[in-house]
Amino acid sequence: MSTDTPNVFALPDVGEGLTEAEIVSWHVAVGDEVGVNDPLVDIETAKSIVELPSPFAGRVEALLVEEGQTVRVGTPIVQIGGGAPAEASEAPTTEKREVLVGYGPSVSRRRTRNRPRNGSPAPSVRVLAKPPVRKLAKDLGIDLAKVPARGDAVTRAEVEEFARMLSGAGTTAAPVTGVRRATAEAMIASVAVPQATEWVTVDVSASVELVERLRADRRFDGVKVTTTLLTARAVCLALGRTPDLHARWNDSTIEHPASVGLGIAAATERGLVVPVVREAERLSLADLGHAIDDLVATARAARIQPDQMSGGTFTLTNVGVFGVDGGTPILPPGQSGILALGRVARRPWVVDEEVVPRWVTTLAVTFDHRVADGEQASRFLADVATILEHPAMALAF
Amino acid sequence: MGLPISQTLAPDGELVAAHHFTADELRAFHRDLVLARRIDTEAFALQRHGELGLWPPMLGQEAAQIGSGRALAANDFVFPSYREHGVAWCRGVDPTLLLAIFRGTSLGGWDPAEHGFALPAIIIGAQTLHAVGYGIGLTLEGKEDAVVTYFGDGATSQGDTNEAFAWAASYNAPVVFFCQNNQYAISVPLERQTRIPIAQRAAGFGFEGIRVDGNDVLAVHQVTSEALAKARSGGGPTLIEAITYRMGAHTTSDDPSRYRDPREADEWAERDPLLRLRALLERTDPGFAEFDAQVQAEAEQLGQRLREACKALPDPDLAALFEHVYADLPPELVAQREEVRSWS
């Protein structure tokens, strides 16, 4: 350790009125000898990346802020020992203050350089602030004396920050990670795709009956037979009839996938996960059911692998499980369509000029309007509806 | 049709035109250029140390400033913008006083009359009108002095500057308009200021426009001397367009990498005003190496002096705000001053 007074370099305001900066990279390490104006560190401000030259000559004793940290202007960032006496004695903001080596002190002390203290302090405790800042505080109903100021005078930013703090009391924030971030990014990517939604309300009483019958069939033992499963099969059949809708926009070409990668939107504890059943159109109803059950169980157990979520060409989502009648699904990027199945509920329905209770649901399809038009989407949606209304029609596909 | 660009010293240090400078004068230019650059780079570093609030660097424009500044006579008067640190050096203004302005501890600091160098104008182009007014005053008083005003390419789009051109022309004022065309008005490139060479605009107002290689200290000195001589002898105004390049940022708050291609800066670095005079002297002046060592040592001392002087600059008394406008302070300002005193 040098016995000379150490020089501490406090983060300067390198712009006009900047309040903080990130320490991007140190050019020096503890033990290095530096000269005045040798490059010390790169910092990133709101405006730019700036290289700070050393104000002192001597040995680097401590780097007080780690790379990647953002600190306020005035925070000591480096300690350099054994400077020239003249500089050491006049170094700014080197008032004896506790500095934990390896850590940046949390808040800088008020600067005292510009505070001539002639005579006794003013009798009335008047907070210093520029007139527009005073007006702002008055307009916002804020007592300037209560605003924590970092400098001699309260600034506009500090008043605004204080106002936000008051109004936002109780608000919490959580970092965006994992599934939430992936979903958000997929949805943002989807915004670039021109997409349209159509829907149809359909009597699915026959499908509900079929579900009951299949549940009793031992070939479907262990398979969760639901209207969702029937809808999945209906989607595969309908896509085979409307290949124009089963397509991927590729800027100069439109690709038609060889088989259906059927995405199944599953709500899990971690958020929305969409595993994909490969070659779904080749599977029998029972095998499709097994595949969906396995993937959803894996997803719910948070053991799904990325490749089990890739290769989707069309997605099925069941919003009905949440008790809602329908929605406008948003295209997963890279897929040509997504079908939403609403709640299957008892509704009044007109049959042979009589209003009778039936099992009714609403189907909605959103499609990529670059690869197909309302014509193809309508045909597809009508096909799915027809199969669910009259399951025997599947024989005709 | 296009105006020629005067040049004496090419970027590689070759002389492309005859000149009349002695060996000592060439050395003096070299010393001025080195020290002016040191003032500028030291001040820039002081801002990064947190000692100055702001600094507008003149890196790359040293030859334009030293060449023209050294062409001035003692009685001539300069109305600068805020980047004329090299001209201030030529006029004997202590660089510490420039630091005080940008440290925020002073609103001026020198007597403009003593140095023939006005306080920096921050308002773009305003100083051109001040110069013309001063020039008309010289004519009315029958004095055979000249006035120079400095401004940039951006200022040529200001109303003030164009009004100054019109007034100077109509009164045949002894004004040299010295435009340092450094290619950028902060981030706005020259092609957004003008479709013709800036110097060519003078013809429309009815006076002479001259283009000069602003990184050639010898040519700049030559054309400025001629324009000043013309002004002193009743020949009226001249617009000098010194073509140069702001090698650094507009100010310490600016990041030119956001709007400039780095290759452009590399090209201009080859035209560095200090390098070409150095090349000439190394080739033609046998004792240059020794002289240069002295100059570099002097620059080191200057840098250290500025660092120490900057930190030793006294904080101003708030009441000093009231000192320099009125000879006799009106009662309401006296009251304000007393309030300020009791407040601080």
XYZ file of C-alpha atoms in Angstrom:
741
model
C 0.000 0.000 0.000
C 1.173 3.427 -0.829
C 1.439 5.739 2.097
C 0.479 8.689 -0.079
C -3.044 9.964 0.051
C -5.033 7.834 -2.343
C -6.791 9.598 -5.171
C -10.347 8.555 -5.786
C -11.898 9.241 -9.166
C -15.628 9.857 -8.981
C -17.779 9.150 -12.040
C -18.020 12.503 -13.843
C -20.971 13.851 -15.782
C -19.454 13.549 -19.241
C -22.573 14.812 -20.948
C -24.813 17.650 -19.981
C -26.910 16.620 -17.032
C -26.350 12.887 -17.170
C -27.147 11.200 -13.885
C -25.672 7.732 -14.323
C -23.535 5.526 -16.512
C -22.656 1.883 -16.922
C -19.086 0.726 -16.386
C -18.495 -1.153 -19.639
C -14.864 -2.217 -19.459
C -11.791 -1.388 -17.457
C -8.577 -0.703 -19.345
C -6.538 -1.111 -16.163
C -6.228 -3.669 -13.393
C -5.279 -3.349 -9.760
C -1.528 -2.919 -9.566
C -1.150 -1.215 -12.923
C 0.806 2.013 -13.061
C -1.085 4.743 -14.887
C -0.124 8.214 -16.003
C -2.314 11.292 -16.174
C -4.741 11.000 -19.100
C -4.014 7.320 -19.712
C -7.234 5.527 -20.658
C -8.863 4.067 -17.546
C -12.298 2.817 -18.399
C -15.068 2.866 -20.967
C -18.439 3.941 -19.673
C -21.756 3.950 -21.447
C -24.074 6.822 -20.844
C -27.547 7.405 -22.167
C -25.850 9.067 -25.106
C -22.742 7.154 -26.000
C -19.774 5.086 -24.966
C -17.066 7.330 -23.566
C -13.481 6.623 -22.594
C -12.414 8.213 -19.346
C -8.761 9.249 -19.014
C -7.061 9.102 -15.662
C -6.935 12.360 -13.718
C -4.118 10.957 -11.583
C -0.749 9.293 -11.948
C 0.103 6.324 -9.795
C -0.685 2.719 -9.025
C -4.254 1.476 -9.359
C -5.184 0.447 -5.814
C -8.789 -0.610 -6.320
C -11.488 -0.775 -8.942
C -14.565 0.217 -6.982
C -17.214 -0.679 -9.540
C -17.447 -3.916 -11.485
C -18.002 -4.066 -15.216
C -21.656 -4.165 -16.115
C -22.750 -2.118 -13.118
C -24.607 1.137 -13.545
C -23.707 3.802 -11.042
C -24.712 7.372 -10.390
C -22.581 10.351 -11.286
C -20.378 11.132 -8.325
C -19.838 7.504 -7.331
C -16.144 6.711 -6.733
C -15.077 4.227 -9.389
C -11.337 3.812 -8.965
C -8.680 4.496 -6.377
C -5.223 5.444 -7.516
C -2.480 5.808 -4.933
C 0.608 7.932 -4.797
C -0.263 10.800 -7.049
C 1.712 13.987 -7.240
C 1.154 15.833 -3.968
C -0.322 18.907 -5.617
C -2.969 16.863 -7.342
C -3.640 14.679 -4.386
C -4.377 17.616 -2.154
C -6.772 19.121 -4.615
C -8.520 16.057 -5.889
C -12.232 16.704 -6.028
C -14.714 14.744 -3.971
C -11.988 12.898 -2.171
C -13.399 13.819 1.197
C -12.623 11.024 3.593
C -15.413 8.621 2.967
C -15.837 4.960 3.505
C -15.280 2.933 0.422
C -15.682 -0.799 0.444
C -13.091 -2.220 -1.861
C -14.827 -4.174 -4.563
C -18.128 -2.421 -4.119
C -19.511 0.908 -5.227
C -21.022 2.981 -2.454
C -24.734 3.151 -3.024
C -25.399 6.856 -3.083
C -23.036 9.695 -3.664
C -22.630 12.425 -1.109
C -23.938 15.840 -1.986
C -21.352 17.811 -3.840
C -19.964 20.674 -1.910
C -17.705 22.320 -4.459
C -20.143 24.992 -5.502
C -21.436 25.902 -2.117
C -19.855 29.037 -0.789
C -20.973 29.336 2.773
C -20.650 32.995 3.541
C -21.952 33.965 6.940
C -24.753 32.204 8.732
C -27.197 29.921 6.985
C -30.410 31.471 5.795
C -32.951 31.492 8.594
C -35.818 30.014 6.594
C -35.105 26.542 5.278
C -35.749 27.147 1.637
C -35.101 24.249 -0.709
C -33.054 25.241 -3.730
C -34.724 24.648 -7.093
C -35.076 26.472 -10.377
C -38.377 28.301 -10.900
C -39.732 25.840 -13.539
C -38.985 22.994 -11.137
C -40.786 24.840 -8.357
C -43.776 25.284 -10.619
C -43.729 21.609 -11.583
C -43.686 20.585 -7.936
C -46.532 22.970 -7.183
C -48.581 21.657 -10.115
C -48.017 18.097 -8.968
C -48.845 19.023 -5.388
C -45.435 17.938 -4.174
C -43.592 19.506 -1.266
C -40.103 20.244 -2.567
C -38.626 19.742 0.896
C -39.645 16.097 0.759
C -37.998 15.383 -2.580
C -34.655 13.653 -2.075
C -32.039 15.740 -3.889
C -28.663 14.465 -4.943
C -27.202 17.871 -5.645
C -27.570 21.261 -4.030
C -30.807 21.954 -5.844
C -33.774 19.751 -6.557
C -33.950 18.951 -10.257
C -36.880 18.348 -12.555
C -35.925 14.673 -12.889
C -35.917 14.259 -9.125
C -39.375 15.805 -8.790
C -40.695 13.567 -11.553
C -39.074 10.511 -10.018
C -40.594 11.355 -6.651
C -44.007 11.852 -8.264
C -43.750 8.478 -9.953
C -42.773 6.911 -6.682
C -45.820 8.393 -4.946
C -48.263 7.388 -7.657
C -46.777 3.996 -8.188
C -46.775 2.939 -4.543
C -47.501 -0.799 -4.321
C -46.586 -1.459 -7.933
C -44.245 -4.368 -8.346
C -42.094 -5.437 -11.236
C -40.679 -8.806 -12.161
C -37.967 -9.520 -14.697
C -39.098 -11.027 -17.986
C -37.550 -14.444 -18.442
C -38.003 -17.866 -19.945
C -41.363 -18.841 -21.368
C -42.826 -15.377 -20.805
C -40.065 -13.812 -22.864
C -40.287 -16.468 -25.584
C -44.028 -15.942 -25.880
C -43.629 -12.185 -25.956
C -40.997 -12.408 -28.674
C -43.135 -14.787 -30.728
C -46.096 -12.441 -30.425
C -43.984 -9.442 -31.408
C -42.679 -11.367 -34.425
C -46.239 -12.258 -35.330
C -47.218 -8.601 -35.558
C -45.240 -8.396 -38.797
C -47.502 -10.998 -40.389
C -50.739 -9.722 -41.986
C -53.351 -11.977 -40.476
C -57.115 -12.251 -40.485
C -59.552 -14.162 -38.321
C -62.859 -15.878 -39.178
C -65.181 -17.797 -36.945
C -68.180 -20.049 -37.096
C -70.603 -21.264 -34.454
C -71.520 -24.894 -34.835
C -73.720 -27.572 -33.307
C -71.293 -30.265 -32.116
C -73.832 -32.492 -30.365
C -72.896 -35.393 -32.647
C -69.242 -35.000 -31.742
C -70.103 -34.968 -28.047
C -71.983 -38.216 -28.580
C -69.028 -39.664 -30.475
C -66.689 -38.704 -27.639
C -68.899 -40.641 -25.206
C -68.938 -43.651 -27.488
C -65.174 -43.675 -28.029
C -64.497 -43.362 -24.318
C -66.319 -46.690 -23.948
C -64.303 -48.279 -26.736
C -61.354 -50.275 -25.409
C -59.229 -49.336 -28.434
C -59.207 -45.885 -26.852
C -58.175 -47.136 -23.429
C -55.680 -44.726 -21.927
C -56.494 -42.018 -24.459
C -58.062 -38.817 -23.297
C -60.899 -38.566 -25.792
C -62.242 -35.015 -26.028
C -63.778 -32.705 -28.570
C -60.307 -31.199 -28.777
C -58.966 -34.503 -30.060
C -61.737 -34.719 -32.637
C -61.021 -31.144 -33.640
C -57.322 -31.985 -34.047
C -58.208 -34.810 -36.383
C -60.682 -32.591 -38.230
C -57.970 -29.956 -38.705
C -55.645 -32.551 -40.265
C -58.343 -33.748 -42.613
C -59.409 -30.231 -43.594
C -55.834 -29.119 -44.247
C -55.517 -32.016 -46.680
C -58.433 -30.616 -48.613
C -57.162 -27.004 -48.555
C -53.416 -27.253 -49.095
C -53.318 -23.544 -50.021
C -53.926 -22.732 -46.383
C -51.205 -25.100 -45.231
C -48.300 -23.030 -46.426
C -45.340 -21.023 -45.223
C -44.463 -17.576 -46.558
C -40.799 -17.418 -47.526
C -40.539 -13.979 -49.168
C -39.854 -15.125 -52.736
C -41.641 -18.460 -52.512
C -44.556 -20.070 -50.714
C -43.610 -23.415 -49.215
C -46.083 -26.217 -48.739
C -44.971 -28.508 -45.912
C -44.963 -32.216 -46.712
C -46.851 -33.017 -43.548
C -48.736 -31.370 -40.723
C -46.797 -30.364 -37.642
C -49.735 -29.809 -35.333
C -48.983 -27.452 -32.482
C -51.027 -27.972 -29.325
C -51.197 -24.876 -27.132
C -50.891 -25.956 -23.516
C -51.203 -23.810 -20.445
C -48.528 -24.792 -17.950
C -47.274 -23.348 -14.678
C -44.430 -21.742 -16.553
C -46.771 -20.222 -19.111
C -47.940 -21.012 -22.614
C -46.070 -23.918 -24.210
C -46.830 -25.260 -27.689
C -45.506 -28.803 -28.272
C -45.796 -30.148 -31.805
C -47.187 -33.465 -33.035
C -45.127 -34.411 -36.099
C -46.840 -35.865 -39.179
C -50.126 -35.521 -37.356
C -52.221 -36.245 -40.449
C -50.787 -39.770 -40.704
C -51.853 -40.758 -37.194
C -55.035 -42.606 -36.403
C -57.356 -40.864 -33.972
C -56.101 -43.023 -31.102
C -52.442 -42.464 -31.944
C -53.053 -38.741 -32.313
C -54.657 -38.802 -28.888
C -51.682 -40.637 -27.378
C -49.242 -38.215 -28.981
C -51.099 -35.158 -27.723
C -51.460 -36.591 -24.209
C -47.759 -37.429 -23.993
C -46.591 -34.050 -25.210
C -48.927 -32.065 -22.985
C -47.956 -34.145 -19.948
C -44.283 -33.567 -20.735
C -44.899 -29.858 -21.152
C -46.802 -29.603 -17.873
C -43.950 -31.405 -16.136
C -41.600 -28.765 -17.589
C -39.545 -31.448 -19.293
C -40.337 -30.433 -22.851
C -37.306 -30.189 -25.152
C -36.887 -27.426 -27.712
C -37.085 -29.859 -30.642
C -40.479 -31.020 -29.372
C -41.714 -27.476 -29.868
C -40.265 -26.939 -33.339
C -41.540 -27.871 -36.775
C -45.099 -26.685 -36.236
C -47.105 -25.789 -39.332
C -50.538 -25.253 -37.802
C -51.672 -24.850 -34.206
C -54.743 -25.795 -32.239
C -55.648 -23.924 -29.095
C -58.531 -24.652 -26.777
C -59.666 -21.485 -25.096
C -62.888 -23.217 -24.126
C -61.152 -24.945 -21.212
C -61.074 -21.548 -19.519
C -64.842 -21.206 -19.916
C -64.836 -18.675 -22.715
C -66.765 -18.863 -25.940
C -64.030 -17.865 -28.381
C -61.203 -15.531 -29.241
C -59.016 -14.203 -32.010
C -55.903 -16.353 -31.849
C -52.566 -14.882 -32.947
C -50.426 -16.728 -35.477
C -47.329 -18.441 -34.178
C -44.504 -17.082 -36.400
C -43.717 -19.418 -39.298
C -47.102 -21.125 -39.235
C -49.942 -20.506 -41.639
C -52.872 -20.811 -39.275
C -54.163 -21.334 -35.774
C -57.584 -22.633 -34.812
C -59.201 -21.763 -31.509
C -61.853 -24.018 -30.035
C -64.312 -22.291 -27.720
C -66.359 -23.629 -24.839
C -68.714 -26.471 -25.720
C -71.941 -25.463 -23.989
C -75.645 -26.151 -24.041
C -77.254 -23.470 -26.158
C -80.621 -22.916 -27.786
C -80.337 -24.020 -31.416
C -82.850 -24.091 -34.251
C -83.478 -27.634 -35.485
C -86.368 -28.278 -37.901
C -87.887 -24.858 -37.101
C -87.833 -25.572 -33.375
C -85.574 -24.116 -30.763
C -83.955 -26.990 -28.917
C -80.973 -27.263 -26.548
C -77.816 -28.474 -28.303
C -74.072 -28.707 -27.643
C -72.687 -25.672 -29.391
C -69.221 -24.231 -29.781
C -67.442 -21.472 -31.705
C -64.436 -22.129 -33.903
C -62.104 -19.293 -34.893
C -59.256 -19.535 -37.364
C -56.529 -16.962 -37.867
C -54.506 -17.346 -41.047
C -51.512 -15.811 -42.768
C -53.097 -13.539 -45.354
C -49.944 -13.557 -47.455
C -50.291 -17.248 -48.344
C -54.079 -17.555 -48.486
C -57.266 -15.547 -48.745
C -60.594 -15.593 -47.020
C -61.763 -18.102 -49.606
C -59.375 -20.845 -48.536
C -59.739 -20.022 -44.858
C -63.516 -20.149 -45.133
C -63.442 -23.488 -46.927
C -61.104 -24.894 -44.306
C -63.166 -23.606 -41.408
C -66.388 -24.879 -42.964
C -64.777 -28.314 -43.394
C -63.735 -28.483 -39.760
C -67.211 -27.361 -38.712
C -68.846 -29.934 -40.974
C -66.797 -32.784 -39.497
C -67.596 -31.708 -35.941
C -71.267 -31.289 -36.770
C -71.532 -34.518 -38.731
C -68.528 -36.705 -37.778
C -69.562 -39.270 -40.354
C -68.649 -36.720 -43.025
C -65.015 -37.519 -42.200
C -65.529 -40.552 -44.373
C -65.954 -38.179 -47.291
C -62.539 -36.531 -46.756
C -16.766 28.533 -62.709
C -15.876 26.979 -59.349
C -13.583 28.898 -57.030
C -10.061 27.478 -56.723
C -8.843 26.236 -53.346
C -5.622 27.939 -52.265
C -2.945 25.594 -51.041
C 0.726 26.049 -50.238
C 1.543 22.947 -48.243
C 0.141 19.645 -49.464
C -0.915 16.923 -46.959
C 2.345 15.049 -47.549
C 4.377 18.134 -46.599
C 5.324 19.048 -50.147
C 5.290 22.734 -51.061
C 2.933 23.253 -53.988
C 3.224 27.069 -54.084
C 5.844 29.655 -53.234
C 5.771 31.264 -49.791
C 7.601 34.069 -48.008
C 7.918 32.601 -44.499
C 11.303 32.476 -42.761
C 12.591 29.372 -41.008
C 11.788 30.954 -37.642
C 8.250 31.765 -38.718
C 7.706 28.181 -39.798
C 8.978 27.001 -36.422
C 6.673 29.453 -34.672
C 3.708 28.036 -36.569
C 4.731 24.549 -35.496
C 4.945 25.599 -31.859
C 1.553 27.317 -31.998
C -0.075 24.307 -33.608
C 1.328 21.880 -31.042
C 0.460 24.055 -28.051
C -3.019 24.874 -29.364
C -3.699 21.166 -29.825
C -2.434 20.516 -26.325
C -4.757 23.135 -24.836
C -7.627 21.501 -26.637
C -6.856 17.887 -25.801
C -6.026 18.724 -22.195
C -9.325 20.545 -21.805
C -11.140 17.600 -23.352
C -9.476 15.284 -20.816
C -10.358 17.661 -17.988
C -13.996 17.379 -18.989
C -13.676 13.598 -18.841
C -12.088 13.966 -15.398
C -15.247 15.730 -14.325
C -13.551 19.113 -14.008
C -15.399 20.877 -16.839
C -19.081 20.858 -17.594
C -18.491 20.881 -21.323
C -15.796 21.411 -23.929
C -16.091 22.018 -27.662
C -12.962 20.471 -29.157
C -11.211 22.054 -32.139
C -9.099 19.005 -32.983
C -8.218 19.204 -36.682
C -8.935 22.906 -37.038
C -5.645 24.177 -35.587
C -4.166 25.390 -38.886
C -7.279 27.378 -39.788
C -7.142 29.098 -36.408
C -3.407 29.597 -36.019
C -2.910 30.617 -39.654
C -5.611 33.266 -39.475
C -4.973 34.265 -35.854
C -1.310 34.992 -36.534
C -2.242 37.134 -39.557
C -3.998 39.629 -37.277
C -2.436 42.906 -36.197
C -2.559 44.072 -32.589
C -5.328 46.593 -33.266
C -7.537 44.183 -35.176
C -10.520 42.779 -33.367
C -11.918 39.244 -33.311
C -15.515 38.156 -32.765
C -15.256 34.400 -32.238
C -17.727 31.587 -31.774
C -17.110 29.153 -28.922
C -14.529 26.905 -30.617
C -11.765 29.426 -31.341
C -9.315 28.246 -28.696
C -6.413 28.544 -31.149
C -7.319 32.103 -32.084
C -7.622 32.950 -28.386
C -4.091 31.594 -27.964
C -2.865 33.876 -30.748
C -4.563 36.842 -29.064
C -2.818 36.175 -25.752
C -5.878 35.020 -23.839
C -4.781 32.693 -21.030
C -6.319 29.269 -21.790
C -7.216 28.982 -18.114
C -9.843 31.650 -18.743
C -11.419 29.455 -21.416
C -11.493 26.602 -18.920
C -13.258 28.823 -16.395
C -16.081 29.467 -18.860
C -16.594 25.772 -19.487
C -16.187 24.935 -15.818
C -19.016 27.306 -15.146
C -17.090 29.497 -12.756
C -16.864 32.512 -15.039
C -19.039 34.272 -17.577
C -16.077 35.781 -19.370
C -12.868 36.559 -17.619
C -10.824 38.735 -19.920
C -11.034 42.277 -21.191
C -12.002 42.004 -24.877
C -10.489 45.413 -25.617
C -7.138 44.424 -24.142
C -6.823 41.323 -26.318
C -8.873 42.409 -29.348
C -10.819 39.208 -28.740
C -14.481 39.256 -27.787
C -16.123 36.758 -25.450
C -17.303 33.558 -27.148
C -20.685 33.734 -28.830
C -22.761 30.647 -28.143
C -25.668 31.855 -30.283
C -24.874 30.519 -33.742
C -23.906 33.349 -36.091
C -24.761 36.215 -33.714
C -21.129 37.322 -33.601
C -21.121 38.054 -37.342
C -23.484 40.956 -36.737
C -21.398 42.186 -33.825
C -18.367 42.177 -36.108
C -20.106 44.157 -38.832
C -21.313 46.722 -36.309
C -17.798 47.015 -34.977
C -16.461 47.291 -38.534
C -18.905 50.057 -39.461
C -17.793 51.811 -36.273
C -14.154 51.588 -37.384
C -15.093 53.235 -40.679
C -17.031 56.006 -38.948
C -14.066 56.675 -36.699
C -11.708 56.677 -39.657
C -9.541 53.898 -38.246
C -7.543 51.667 -40.528
C -8.035 48.471 -38.560
C -9.858 45.318 -39.525
C -12.283 43.007 -37.779
C -12.532 39.248 -38.156
C -15.415 37.073 -37.221
C -15.251 33.286 -36.961
C -18.141 30.944 -37.604
C -18.832 27.508 -38.962
C -20.550 26.018 -41.983
C -23.783 25.636 -40.019
C -23.869 29.355 -39.234
C -24.073 30.181 -42.931
C -27.699 29.015 -42.850
C -28.528 31.450 -40.058
C -30.401 34.643 -40.756
C -27.938 36.621 -38.638
C -25.011 35.612 -40.815
C -26.804 36.495 -44.036
C -27.867 39.835 -42.607
C -24.281 40.437 -41.594
C -23.172 39.725 -45.175
C -25.751 42.192 -46.511
C -24.785 44.923 -44.047
C -21.080 44.433 -44.541
C -21.464 44.634 -48.305
C -23.691 47.690 -48.321
C -21.439 49.583 -45.877
C -18.225 48.213 -47.378
C -17.281 47.308 -43.812
C -13.680 46.214 -43.082
C -14.759 42.722 -42.073
C -13.158 39.380 -42.806
C -15.755 36.636 -42.482
C -13.720 33.579 -41.598
C -15.781 30.433 -42.045
C -14.231 27.230 -40.744
C -16.074 24.741 -42.863
C -15.527 21.665 -40.701
C -18.151 19.696 -42.668
C -20.656 19.278 -39.848
C -23.115 21.445 -37.937
C -23.218 19.093 -34.955
C -24.616 16.097 -36.889
C -25.872 17.895 -39.988
C -23.534 17.380 -42.933
C -22.465 20.171 -45.288
C -24.738 19.045 -48.125
C -27.685 20.029 -45.948
C -26.340 23.579 -45.629
C -25.487 24.461 -49.175
C -25.463 23.270 -52.759
C -22.590 25.528 -53.759
C -19.247 26.208 -52.096
C -19.852 28.483 -49.108
C -17.352 31.054 -50.395
C -19.381 31.383 -53.589
C -22.251 32.910 -51.626
C -20.255 36.125 -51.152
C -20.659 36.950 -54.840
C -24.426 37.169 -54.374
C -23.947 39.782 -51.660
C -21.421 41.681 -53.745
C -18.051 40.914 -52.207
C -15.193 38.510 -52.693
C -15.240 34.903 -51.566
C -12.071 32.833 -51.207
C -11.575 29.132 -50.634
C -8.493 27.872 -48.862
C -7.226 24.541 -47.589
C -8.005 25.088 -43.916
C -5.502 22.446 -42.839
C -2.663 24.332 -44.539
C -1.428 26.893 -42.015
C 0.717 28.689 -44.612
C -2.057 29.157 -47.167
C -4.527 30.215 -44.479
C -2.077 32.825 -43.192
C -1.504 34.063 -46.732
C -5.154 34.521 -47.731
C -6.140 35.988 -44.356
C -3.295 38.519 -44.501
C -4.452 39.615 -47.935
C -8.093 39.915 -46.871
C -7.105 41.927 -43.794
C -4.924 44.258 -45.863
C -7.786 44.783 -48.263
C -10.178 45.554 -45.382
C -7.789 48.057 -43.773
C -7.325 49.870 -47.058
C -11.031 50.347 -47.750
C -11.500 47.314 -49.996
C -14.464 46.021 -48.002
C -15.413 42.610 -46.733
C -14.130 39.172 -47.725
C -15.566 35.755 -47.030
C -12.882 33.134 -46.462
C -14.012 29.529 -46.510
C -11.329 27.451 -44.796
C -12.002 23.846 -45.701
C -11.177 21.722 -42.699
C -12.557 18.878 -40.627
C -13.690 18.550 -37.065
C -11.725 15.427 -36.177
C -13.411 15.123 -32.798
C -16.903 15.482 -31.455
C -19.028 18.614 -31.658
C -18.721 18.857 -27.900
C -17.934 16.433 -25.105
C -21.672 15.632 -25.065
C -21.650 14.484 -28.673
C -20.906 11.080 -30.189
C -19.958 11.549 -33.859
C -19.853 7.793 -34.499
C -23.629 7.991 -34.618
C -23.653 10.075 -37.767
C -20.206 9.856 -39.382
C -18.553 7.052 -41.266
C -15.282 6.263 -39.451
C -13.531 5.913 -42.826
C -14.211 9.598 -43.406
C -12.327 10.508 -40.223
C -9.479 8.235 -41.313
C -9.214 10.057 -44.631
C -9.072 13.420 -42.918
C -6.513 12.152 -40.411
C -4.130 11.873 -43.347
C -4.684 15.580 -43.951
C -3.907 16.436 -40.307
C -2.709 20.057 -40.207
C 0.133 19.306 -37.777
C 1.594 16.428 -39.770
C 2.196 18.312 -42.989
C 4.123 21.180 -41.377
C 6.114 18.634 -39.372
C 6.945 16.789 -42.584
C 8.127 20.012 -44.206
C 10.274 20.994 -41.226
C 11.791 17.542 -40.824
C 12.841 17.710 -44.430
C 14.078 21.286 -44.616
C 15.063 22.420 -41.100
C 18.297 20.798 -39.848
C 17.736 21.746 -36.197
C 14.089 20.798 -36.129
C 14.398 17.657 -33.995
C 15.925 19.625 -31.138
C 13.407 22.433 -31.501
C 10.541 19.962 -31.579
C 11.752 18.310 -28.357
C 11.597 21.710 -26.663
C 8.091 22.295 -27.995
C 6.894 18.905 -26.775
C 8.342 19.587 -23.316
C 6.642 22.962 -23.327
C 3.355 21.264 -24.240
C 3.752 18.872 -21.300
C 4.299 21.794 -18.941
C 1.337 23.618 -20.413
C -0.847 20.550 -19.897
C 0.183 20.239 -16.281
C -0.286 23.954 -15.681
C -3.803 23.806 -17.115
C -4.747 20.802 -14.958
C -3.588 22.512 -11.822
C -4.999 25.898 -12.747
C -8.353 24.391 -13.631
C -8.773 22.780 -10.230
C -7.632 25.953 -8.511
C -10.197 28.129 -10.270
C -12.153 29.976 -7.577
C -15.876 29.472 -7.275
C -17.656 32.709 -8.082
C -19.657 34.749 -5.642
C -23.294 34.678 -6.726
C -23.462 38.428 -6.282
C -20.835 38.789 -9.011
C -23.659 38.151 -11.484
C -24.707 41.740 -10.942
C -21.317 43.295 -11.587
C -20.657 43.644 -15.286
C -23.764 45.018 -16.958
C -24.595 48.273 -15.208
C -22.127 50.931 -14.151
C -24.762 52.175 -11.721
C -26.917 49.333 -10.510
C -30.663 50.182 -10.562
C -32.381 49.929 -7.153
C -34.402 46.807 -8.030
C -31.210 44.968 -8.997
C -29.541 46.182 -5.807
C -32.449 44.601 -3.933
C -32.083 41.375 -5.909
C -28.367 41.284 -5.213
C -28.953 41.710 -1.497
C -31.523 38.899 -1.575
C -29.035 36.656 -3.339
C -26.376 37.489 -0.787
C -28.626 36.647 2.135
C -29.678 33.434 0.390
C -26.283 31.961 -0.259
